[in-house]
Amino acid sequence: QIWTIRASTGGLTRLSDGKGRCTGATFSKDGEKVAFFCTREGSVKALVVAGPDGGAPAEVWRGDGEWEVTDWFADGNRVLLHK
């Protein structure tokens, strides 16, 4: 799962939805979003975008195989992926 920890208090916030193993969190340039992949059925990976303070993560895309988030575009609306 993907978590943030508040450095001043040690308080944990889970960003992922608890469904499958999640890896490769990458923050947007403005720090408003974080993108990561979570395993779904078999080899299917879901691209998930969440806010840094929790809330409902949004599954925005699914693909088969080993995908990873490389970076965010400067506009904060697109994510660069590699397989």
PDB file of C-alpha atoms in Angstrom:
ATOM      1  CA  GLN A   1       0.000   0.000   0.000  1.00  0.00           C
ATOM      2  CA  ILE A   2       0.985   3.648  -0.390  1.00  0.00           C
ATOM      3  CA  TRP A   3       1.145   5.869   2.694  1.00  0.00           C
ATOM      4  CA  THR A   4       2.325   9.326   3.673  1.00  0.00           C
ATOM      5  CA  ILE A   5       3.696  10.089   7.118  1.00  0.00           C
ATOM      6  CA  ARG A   6       3.598  13.509   8.716  1.00  0.00           C
ATOM      7  CA  ALA A   7       7.197  14.244   9.749  1.00  0.00           C
ATOM      8  CA  SER A   8       6.175  16.380  12.741  1.00  0.00           C
ATOM      9  CA  THR A   9       3.755  13.902  14.342  1.00  0.00           C
ATOM     10  CA  GLY A  10       4.357  10.491  12.779  1.00  0.00           C
ATOM     11  CA  GLY A  11       0.710  10.399  11.700  1.00  0.00           C
ATOM     12  CA  LEU A  12       0.056   7.951   8.829  1.00  0.00           C
ATOM     13  CA  THR A  13      -2.380   8.479   5.944  1.00  0.00           C
ATOM     14  CA  ARG A  14      -3.088   5.694   3.464  1.00  0.00           C
ATOM     15  CA  LEU A  15      -3.398   6.920  -0.126  1.00  0.00           C
ATOM     16  CA  SER A  16      -4.115   3.582  -1.816  1.00  0.00           C
ATOM     17  CA  ASP A  17      -7.456   1.777  -1.740  1.00  0.00           C
ATOM     18  CA  GLY A  18      -6.290  -1.431  -0.044  1.00  0.00           C
ATOM     19  CA  LYS A  19      -6.987  -3.502  -3.166  1.00  0.00           C
ATOM     20  CA  GLY A  20      -3.846  -5.278  -4.338  1.00  0.00           C
ATOM     21  CA  ARG A  21      -0.147  -4.474  -3.993  1.00  0.00           C
ATOM     22  CA  CYS A  22       0.685  -0.859  -4.840  1.00  0.00           C
ATOM     23  CA  THR A  23       4.092   0.516  -5.832  1.00  0.00           C
ATOM     24  CA  GLY A  24       5.936   3.392  -7.467  1.00  0.00           C
ATOM     25  CA  ALA A  25       4.316   6.518  -6.052  1.00  0.00           C
ATOM     26  CA  THR A  26       5.275   9.722  -7.884  1.00  0.00           C
ATOM     27  CA  PHE A  27       4.065  13.197  -6.867  1.00  0.00           C
ATOM     28  CA  SER A  28       2.871  15.754  -9.402  1.00  0.00           C
ATOM     29  CA  LYS A  29       5.065  18.828  -9.837  1.00  0.00           C
ATOM     30  CA  ASP A  30       2.689  20.946  -7.724  1.00  0.00           C
ATOM     31  CA  GLY A  31       2.398  18.302  -4.983  1.00  0.00           C
ATOM     32  CA  GLU A  32      -1.395  18.150  -5.347  1.00  0.00           C
ATOM     33  CA  LYS A  33      -1.599  14.559  -6.687  1.00  0.00           C
ATOM     34  CA  VAL A  34       0.287  11.296  -6.451  1.00  0.00           C
ATOM     35  CA  ALA A  35       0.144   8.534  -9.083  1.00  0.00           C
ATOM     36  CA  PHE A  36       0.985   4.864  -8.529  1.00  0.00           C
ATOM     37  CA  PHE A  37       0.134   1.406  -9.828  1.00  0.00           C
ATOM     38  CA  CYS A  38      -1.807  -1.292  -7.967  1.00  0.00           C
ATOM     39  CA  THR A  39      -2.072  -4.946  -8.963  1.00  0.00           C
ATOM     40  CA  ARG A  40      -5.558  -6.105  -9.859  1.00  0.00           C
ATOM     41  CA  GLU A  41      -6.626  -9.422 -11.417  1.00  0.00           C
ATOM     42  CA  GLY A  42      -3.651 -11.514 -12.545  1.00  0.00           C
ATOM     43  CA  SER A  43      -1.104  -9.314 -14.292  1.00  0.00           C
ATOM     44  CA  VAL A  44      -3.443  -6.329 -14.681  1.00  0.00           C
ATOM     45  CA  LYS A  45      -2.178  -3.091 -13.139  1.00  0.00           C
ATOM     46  CA  ALA A  46      -4.384  -0.112 -12.304  1.00  0.00           C
ATOM     47  CA  LEU A  47      -3.043   3.440 -12.491  1.00  0.00           C
ATOM     48  CA  VAL A  48      -4.373   5.215  -9.413  1.00  0.00           C
ATOM     49  CA  VAL A  49      -4.288   8.948  -8.660  1.00  0.00           C
ATOM     50  CA  ALA A  50      -4.855  10.264  -5.134  1.00  0.00           C
ATOM     51  CA  GLY A  51      -4.482  13.446  -3.143  1.00  0.00           C
ATOM     52  CA  PRO A  52      -1.556  13.680  -0.715  1.00  0.00           C
ATOM     53  CA  ASP A  53      -3.899  13.944   2.277  1.00  0.00           C
ATOM     54  CA  GLY A  54      -5.978  10.850   1.558  1.00  0.00           C
ATOM     55  CA  GLY A  55      -9.560  10.800   0.387  1.00  0.00           C
ATOM     56  CA  ALA A  56     -10.944   8.587  -2.343  1.00  0.00           C
ATOM     57  CA  PRO A  57      -8.216   7.418  -4.748  1.00  0.00           C
ATOM     58  CA  ALA A  58      -9.328   7.320  -8.404  1.00  0.00           C
ATOM     59  CA  GLU A  59      -8.483   4.430 -10.696  1.00  0.00           C
ATOM     60  CA  VAL A  60      -7.863   6.145 -14.039  1.00  0.00           C
ATOM     61  CA  TRP A  61      -6.490   3.382 -16.292  1.00  0.00           C
ATOM     62  CA  ARG A  62      -5.747  -0.358 -16.462  1.00  0.00           C
ATOM     63  CA  GLY A  63      -3.090  -2.179 -18.442  1.00  0.00           C
ATOM     64  CA  ASP A  64      -1.710  -5.682 -18.620  1.00  0.00           C
ATOM     65  CA  GLY A  65       1.929  -6.260 -17.669  1.00  0.00           C
ATOM     66  CA  GLU A  66       4.596  -4.384 -15.752  1.00  0.00           C
ATOM     67  CA  TRP A  67       3.823  -0.657 -15.931  1.00  0.00           C
ATOM     68  CA  GLU A  68       5.468   2.092 -13.881  1.00  0.00           C
ATOM     69  CA  VAL A  69       4.931   5.814 -13.400  1.00  0.00           C
ATOM     70  CA  THR A  70       7.982   7.715 -14.646  1.00  0.00           C
ATOM     71  CA  ASP A  71       6.967  11.332 -14.069  1.00  0.00           C
ATOM     72  CA  TRP A  72       4.202  13.912 -14.332  1.00  0.00           C
ATOM     73  CA  PHE A  73       3.932  16.481 -17.103  1.00  0.00           C
ATOM     74  CA  ALA A  74       4.269  20.098 -15.948  1.00  0.00           C
ATOM     75  CA  ASP A  75       0.537  20.747 -16.512  1.00  0.00           C
ATOM     76  CA  GLY A  76      -0.359  18.161 -13.816  1.00  0.00           C
ATOM     77  CA  ASN A  77      -2.932  16.539 -16.108  1.00  0.00           C
ATOM     78  CA  ARG A  78      -0.819  13.814 -17.702  1.00  0.00           C
ATOM     79  CA  VAL A  79       1.481  11.114 -16.395  1.00  0.00           C
ATOM     80  CA  LEU A  80       4.455   9.609 -18.244  1.00  0.00           C
ATOM     81  CA  LEU A  81       4.468   5.799 -18.024  1.00  0.00           C
ATOM     82  CA  HIS A  82       6.870   3.093 -19.080  1.00  0.00           C
ATOM     83  CA  LYS A  83       6.506  -0.622 -19.530  1.00  0.00           C
TER      84      LYS A  83
END
